[in-house]
mmCIF file of C-alpha atoms in Angstrom:
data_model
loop_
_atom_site.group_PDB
_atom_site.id
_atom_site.type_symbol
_atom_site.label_atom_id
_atom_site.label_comp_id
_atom_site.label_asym_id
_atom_site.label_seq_id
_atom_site.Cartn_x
_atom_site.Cartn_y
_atom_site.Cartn_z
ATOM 1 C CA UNK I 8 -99.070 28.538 20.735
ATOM 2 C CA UNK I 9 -100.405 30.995 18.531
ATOM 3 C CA UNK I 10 -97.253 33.590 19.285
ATOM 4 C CA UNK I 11 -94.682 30.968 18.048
ATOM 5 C CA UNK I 12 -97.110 30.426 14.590
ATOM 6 C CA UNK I 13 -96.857 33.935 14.086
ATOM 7 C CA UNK I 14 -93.363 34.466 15.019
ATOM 8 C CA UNK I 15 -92.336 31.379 12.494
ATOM 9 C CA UNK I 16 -94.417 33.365 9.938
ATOM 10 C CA UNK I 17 -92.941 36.283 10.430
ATOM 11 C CA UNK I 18 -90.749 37.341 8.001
ATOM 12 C CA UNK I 19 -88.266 39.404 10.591
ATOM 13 C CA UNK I 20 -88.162 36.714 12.266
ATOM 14 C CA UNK I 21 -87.764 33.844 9.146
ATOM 15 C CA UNK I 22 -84.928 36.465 8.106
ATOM 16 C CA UNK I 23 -83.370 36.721 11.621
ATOM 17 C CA UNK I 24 -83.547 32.492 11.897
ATOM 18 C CA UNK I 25 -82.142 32.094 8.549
ATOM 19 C CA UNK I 26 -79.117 34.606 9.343
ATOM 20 C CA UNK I 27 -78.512 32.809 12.473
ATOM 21 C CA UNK I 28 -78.429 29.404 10.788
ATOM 22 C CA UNK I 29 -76.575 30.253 8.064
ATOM 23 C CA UNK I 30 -74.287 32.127 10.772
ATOM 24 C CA UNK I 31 -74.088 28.949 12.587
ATOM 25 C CA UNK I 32 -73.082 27.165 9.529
ATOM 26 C CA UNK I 33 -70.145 29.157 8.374
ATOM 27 C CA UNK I 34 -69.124 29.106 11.955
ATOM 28 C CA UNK I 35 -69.002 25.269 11.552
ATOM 29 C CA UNK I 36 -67.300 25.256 8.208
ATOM 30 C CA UNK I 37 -65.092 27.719 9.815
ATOM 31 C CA UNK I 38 -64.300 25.706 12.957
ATOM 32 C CA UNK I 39 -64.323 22.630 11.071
ATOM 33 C CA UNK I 40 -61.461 24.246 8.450
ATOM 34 C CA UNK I 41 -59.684 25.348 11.323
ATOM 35 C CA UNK I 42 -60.026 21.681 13.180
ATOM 36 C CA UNK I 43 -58.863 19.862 9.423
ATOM 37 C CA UNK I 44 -56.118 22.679 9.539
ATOM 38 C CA UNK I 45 -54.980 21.743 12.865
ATOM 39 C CA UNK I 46 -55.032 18.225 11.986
ATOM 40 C CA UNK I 47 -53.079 18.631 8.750
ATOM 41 C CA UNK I 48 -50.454 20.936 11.204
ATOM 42 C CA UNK I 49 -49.534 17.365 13.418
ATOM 43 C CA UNK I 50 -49.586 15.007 10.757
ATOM 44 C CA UNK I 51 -47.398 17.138 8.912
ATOM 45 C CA UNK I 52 -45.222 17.452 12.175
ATOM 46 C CA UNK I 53 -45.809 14.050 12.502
ATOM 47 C CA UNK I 54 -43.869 13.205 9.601
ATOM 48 C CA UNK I 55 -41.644 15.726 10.303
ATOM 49 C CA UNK I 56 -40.591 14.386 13.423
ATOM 50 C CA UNK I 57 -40.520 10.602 12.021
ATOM 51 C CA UNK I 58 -37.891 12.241 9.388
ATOM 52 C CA UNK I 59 -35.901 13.997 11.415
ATOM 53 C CA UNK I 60 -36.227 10.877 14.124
ATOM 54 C CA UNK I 61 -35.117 8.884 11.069
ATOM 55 C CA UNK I 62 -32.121 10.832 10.401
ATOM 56 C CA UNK I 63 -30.831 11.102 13.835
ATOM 57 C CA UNK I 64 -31.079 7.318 14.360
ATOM 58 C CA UNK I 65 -29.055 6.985 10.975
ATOM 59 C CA UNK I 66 -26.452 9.518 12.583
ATOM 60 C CA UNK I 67 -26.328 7.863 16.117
ATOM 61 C CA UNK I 68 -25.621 4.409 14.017
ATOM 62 C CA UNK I 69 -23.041 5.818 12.041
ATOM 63 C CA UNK I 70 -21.668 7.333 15.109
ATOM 64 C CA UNK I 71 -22.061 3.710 16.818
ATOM 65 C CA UNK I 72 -20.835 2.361 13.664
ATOM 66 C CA UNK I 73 -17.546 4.888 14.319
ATOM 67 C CA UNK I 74 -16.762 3.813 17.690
ATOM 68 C CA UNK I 75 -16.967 0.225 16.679
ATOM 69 C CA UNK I 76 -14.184 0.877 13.948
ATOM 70 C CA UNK I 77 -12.239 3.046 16.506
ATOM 71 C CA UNK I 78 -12.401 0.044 19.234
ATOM 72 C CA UNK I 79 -11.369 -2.032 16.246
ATOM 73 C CA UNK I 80 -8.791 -0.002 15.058
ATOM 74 C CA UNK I 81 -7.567 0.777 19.253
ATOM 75 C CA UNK I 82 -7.512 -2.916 19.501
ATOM 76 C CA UNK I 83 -5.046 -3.276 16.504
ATOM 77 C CA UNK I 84 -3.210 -0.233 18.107
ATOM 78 C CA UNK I 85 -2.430 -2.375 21.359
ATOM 79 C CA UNK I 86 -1.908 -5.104 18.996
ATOM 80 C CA UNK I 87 0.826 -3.571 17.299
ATOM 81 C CA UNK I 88 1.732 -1.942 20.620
ATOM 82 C CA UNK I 89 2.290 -5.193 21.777
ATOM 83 C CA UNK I 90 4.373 -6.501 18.791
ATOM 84 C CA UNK I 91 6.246 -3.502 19.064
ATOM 85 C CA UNK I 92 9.219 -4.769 21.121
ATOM 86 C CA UNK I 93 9.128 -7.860 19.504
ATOM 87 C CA UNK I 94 9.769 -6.498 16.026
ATOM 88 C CA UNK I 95 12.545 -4.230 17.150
ATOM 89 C CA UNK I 96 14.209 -7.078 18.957
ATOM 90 C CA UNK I 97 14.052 -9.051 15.013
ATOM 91 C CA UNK I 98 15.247 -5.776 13.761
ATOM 92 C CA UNK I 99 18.065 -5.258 16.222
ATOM 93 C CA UNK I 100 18.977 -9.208 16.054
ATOM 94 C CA UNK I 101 18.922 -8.984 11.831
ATOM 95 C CA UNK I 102 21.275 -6.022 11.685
ATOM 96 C CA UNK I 103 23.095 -8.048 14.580
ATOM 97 C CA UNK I 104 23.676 -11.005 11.804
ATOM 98 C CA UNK I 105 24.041 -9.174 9.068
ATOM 99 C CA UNK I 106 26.833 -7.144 10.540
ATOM 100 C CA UNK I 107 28.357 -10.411 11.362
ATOM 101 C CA UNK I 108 27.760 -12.284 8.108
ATOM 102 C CA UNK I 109 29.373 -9.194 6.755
ATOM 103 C CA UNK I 110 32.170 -9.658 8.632
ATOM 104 C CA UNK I 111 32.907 -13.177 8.016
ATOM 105 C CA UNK I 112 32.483 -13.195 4.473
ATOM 106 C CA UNK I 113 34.385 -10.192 3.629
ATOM 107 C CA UNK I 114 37.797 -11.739 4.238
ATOM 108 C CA UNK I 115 37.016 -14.891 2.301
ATOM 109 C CA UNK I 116 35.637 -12.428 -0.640
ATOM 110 C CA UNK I 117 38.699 -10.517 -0.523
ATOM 111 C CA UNK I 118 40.877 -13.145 -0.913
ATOM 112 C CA UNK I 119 38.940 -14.440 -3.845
ATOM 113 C CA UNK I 120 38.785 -10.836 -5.604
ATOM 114 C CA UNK I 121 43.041 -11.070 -5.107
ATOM 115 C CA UNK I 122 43.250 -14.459 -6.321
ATOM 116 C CA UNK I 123 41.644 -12.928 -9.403
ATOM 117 C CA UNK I 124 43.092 -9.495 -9.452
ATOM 118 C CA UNK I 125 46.407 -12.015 -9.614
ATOM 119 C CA UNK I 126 45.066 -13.847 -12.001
ATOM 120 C CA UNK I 127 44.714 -10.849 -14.336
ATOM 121 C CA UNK I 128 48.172 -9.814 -13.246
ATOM 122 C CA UNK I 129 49.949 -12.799 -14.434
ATOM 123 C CA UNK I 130 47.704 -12.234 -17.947
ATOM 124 C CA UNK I 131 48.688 -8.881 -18.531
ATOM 125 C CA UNK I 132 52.309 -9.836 -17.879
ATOM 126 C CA UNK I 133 52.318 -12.783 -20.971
ATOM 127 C CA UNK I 134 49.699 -10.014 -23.045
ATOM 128 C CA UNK I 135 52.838 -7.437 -22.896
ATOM 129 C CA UNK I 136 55.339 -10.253 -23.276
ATOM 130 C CA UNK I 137 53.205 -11.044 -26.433
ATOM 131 C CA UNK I 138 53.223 -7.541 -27.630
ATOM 132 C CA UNK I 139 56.845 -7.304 -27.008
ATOM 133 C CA UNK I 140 57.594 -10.126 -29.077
ATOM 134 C CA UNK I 141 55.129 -8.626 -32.290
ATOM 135 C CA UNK I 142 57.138 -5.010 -31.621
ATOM 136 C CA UNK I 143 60.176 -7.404 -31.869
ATOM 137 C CA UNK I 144 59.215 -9.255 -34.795
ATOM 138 C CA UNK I 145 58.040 -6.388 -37.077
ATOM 139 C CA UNK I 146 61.416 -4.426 -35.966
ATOM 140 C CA UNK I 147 62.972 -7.503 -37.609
ATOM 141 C CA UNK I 148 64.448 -8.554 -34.309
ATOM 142 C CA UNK I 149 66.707 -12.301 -35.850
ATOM 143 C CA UNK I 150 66.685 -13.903 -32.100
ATOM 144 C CA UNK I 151 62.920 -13.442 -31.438
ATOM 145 C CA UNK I 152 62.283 -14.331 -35.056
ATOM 146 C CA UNK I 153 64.187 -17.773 -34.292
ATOM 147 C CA UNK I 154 62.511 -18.394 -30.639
ATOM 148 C CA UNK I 155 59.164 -18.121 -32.696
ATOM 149 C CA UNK I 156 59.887 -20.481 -35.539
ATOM 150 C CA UNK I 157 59.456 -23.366 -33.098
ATOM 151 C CA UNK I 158 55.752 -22.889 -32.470
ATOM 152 C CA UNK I 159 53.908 -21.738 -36.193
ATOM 153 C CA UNK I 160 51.161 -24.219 -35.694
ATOM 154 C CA UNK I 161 47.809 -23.211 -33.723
ATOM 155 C CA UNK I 162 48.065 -26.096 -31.600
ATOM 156 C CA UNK I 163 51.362 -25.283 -30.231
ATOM 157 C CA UNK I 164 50.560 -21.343 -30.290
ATOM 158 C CA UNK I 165 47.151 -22.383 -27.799
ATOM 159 C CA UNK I 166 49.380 -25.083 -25.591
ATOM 160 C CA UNK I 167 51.255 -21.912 -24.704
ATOM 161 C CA UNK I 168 49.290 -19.346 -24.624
ATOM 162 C CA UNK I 169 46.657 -22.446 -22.131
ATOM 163 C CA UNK I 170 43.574 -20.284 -24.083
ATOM 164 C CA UNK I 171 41.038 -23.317 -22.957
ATOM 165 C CA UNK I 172 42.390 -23.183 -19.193
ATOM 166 C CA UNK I 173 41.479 -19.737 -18.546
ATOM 167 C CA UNK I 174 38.186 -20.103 -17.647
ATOM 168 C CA UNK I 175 39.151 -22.991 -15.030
ATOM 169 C CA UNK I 176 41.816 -20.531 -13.773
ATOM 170 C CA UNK I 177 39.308 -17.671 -13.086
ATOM 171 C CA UNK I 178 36.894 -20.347 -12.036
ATOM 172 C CA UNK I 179 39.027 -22.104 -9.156
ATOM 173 C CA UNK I 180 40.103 -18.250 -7.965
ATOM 174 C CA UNK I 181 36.140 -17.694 -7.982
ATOM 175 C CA UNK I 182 34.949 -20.723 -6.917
ATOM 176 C CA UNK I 183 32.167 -20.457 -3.807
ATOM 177 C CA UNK I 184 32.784 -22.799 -0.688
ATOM 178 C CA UNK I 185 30.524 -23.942 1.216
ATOM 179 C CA UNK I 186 31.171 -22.792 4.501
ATOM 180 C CA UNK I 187 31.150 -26.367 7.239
ATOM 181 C CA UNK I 188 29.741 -24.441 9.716
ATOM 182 C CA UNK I 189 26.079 -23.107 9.477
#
């Protein structure tokens, strides 16, 4: 017993023990850095992995999100697809009725654009018989002068001329019938 009194007195030794412990306790703060170090290392990898994790799952449902629409939009595809024949057959049949409407109403609209060409014809005939008789008339022309002393008056002048039946003329030649047959 009396060794380890003197060796605790002992200053070597005191100096060695207190080396050792304070050798030991940097060792700890050491290791313990190191083990708060290695513990800041995965949670930061942690979160790391929980953002990147995030981010893929926000890709892979976009990406879900995209095949959805492209089903979707592939489903309106055969849709259309589908409808396909059906529209041309409505486009064909259209131009089909058309042609034919064309073809039936073209005579009767011909004939009505003649009845009115005709119509205009006969017009322009009396307008140049009209300015035949002025030429006549200023050239002094006794026989026209006479034929024209019969009807002075307005009245008489608009009887002849049938001013108020034109537009019942060019109406009947214009007129639209009904056609019996739908």
């Amino acid at each position: 017993g009396s060794r380890q009194t003197s060796n605790s007195e002992d200053p070597m030794v005191q100096a060695a023990s207190a080396a050792a412990n304070m050798r030991l306790t940097l060792e700890q703060v050491r290791l313990a850095q190191a083990t708060a170090e290695l513990k800041r290392f995965q949670l930061l990898r942690h979160i790391v992995a929980h953002k990147q994790r995030r981010k893929f799952e926000i890709g892979e449902n976009i990406l879900a999100s995209l095949h959805g629409v492209r089903a979707y939009y592939h489903h309106c595809s055969d849709l259309v697809t589908g409808l396909l024949p059906t529209m041309n057959r409505f486009q064909v049949e259209q131009e089909s009725i058309r042609n034919s409407l064309e073809q039936k109403l073209s005579p009767s609209w011909k004939a009505r654009e003649n009845d009115i060409e005709g119509t205009i014809a006969t017009l322009r005939q009396a307008t140049q018989k009209a300015s035949a008789t002025v030429q006549a008339i200023s050239n002094g022309n006794r026989n026209v002068i006479e034929q024209q002393s019969s009807s002075f008056g307005l009245d008489d002048i608009e009887n002849k001329v049938q001013i108020w039946r034109v537009p019942s003329v060019l109406a009947d030649s214009t007129r639209l019938q009904r056609d019996p047959t739908p």
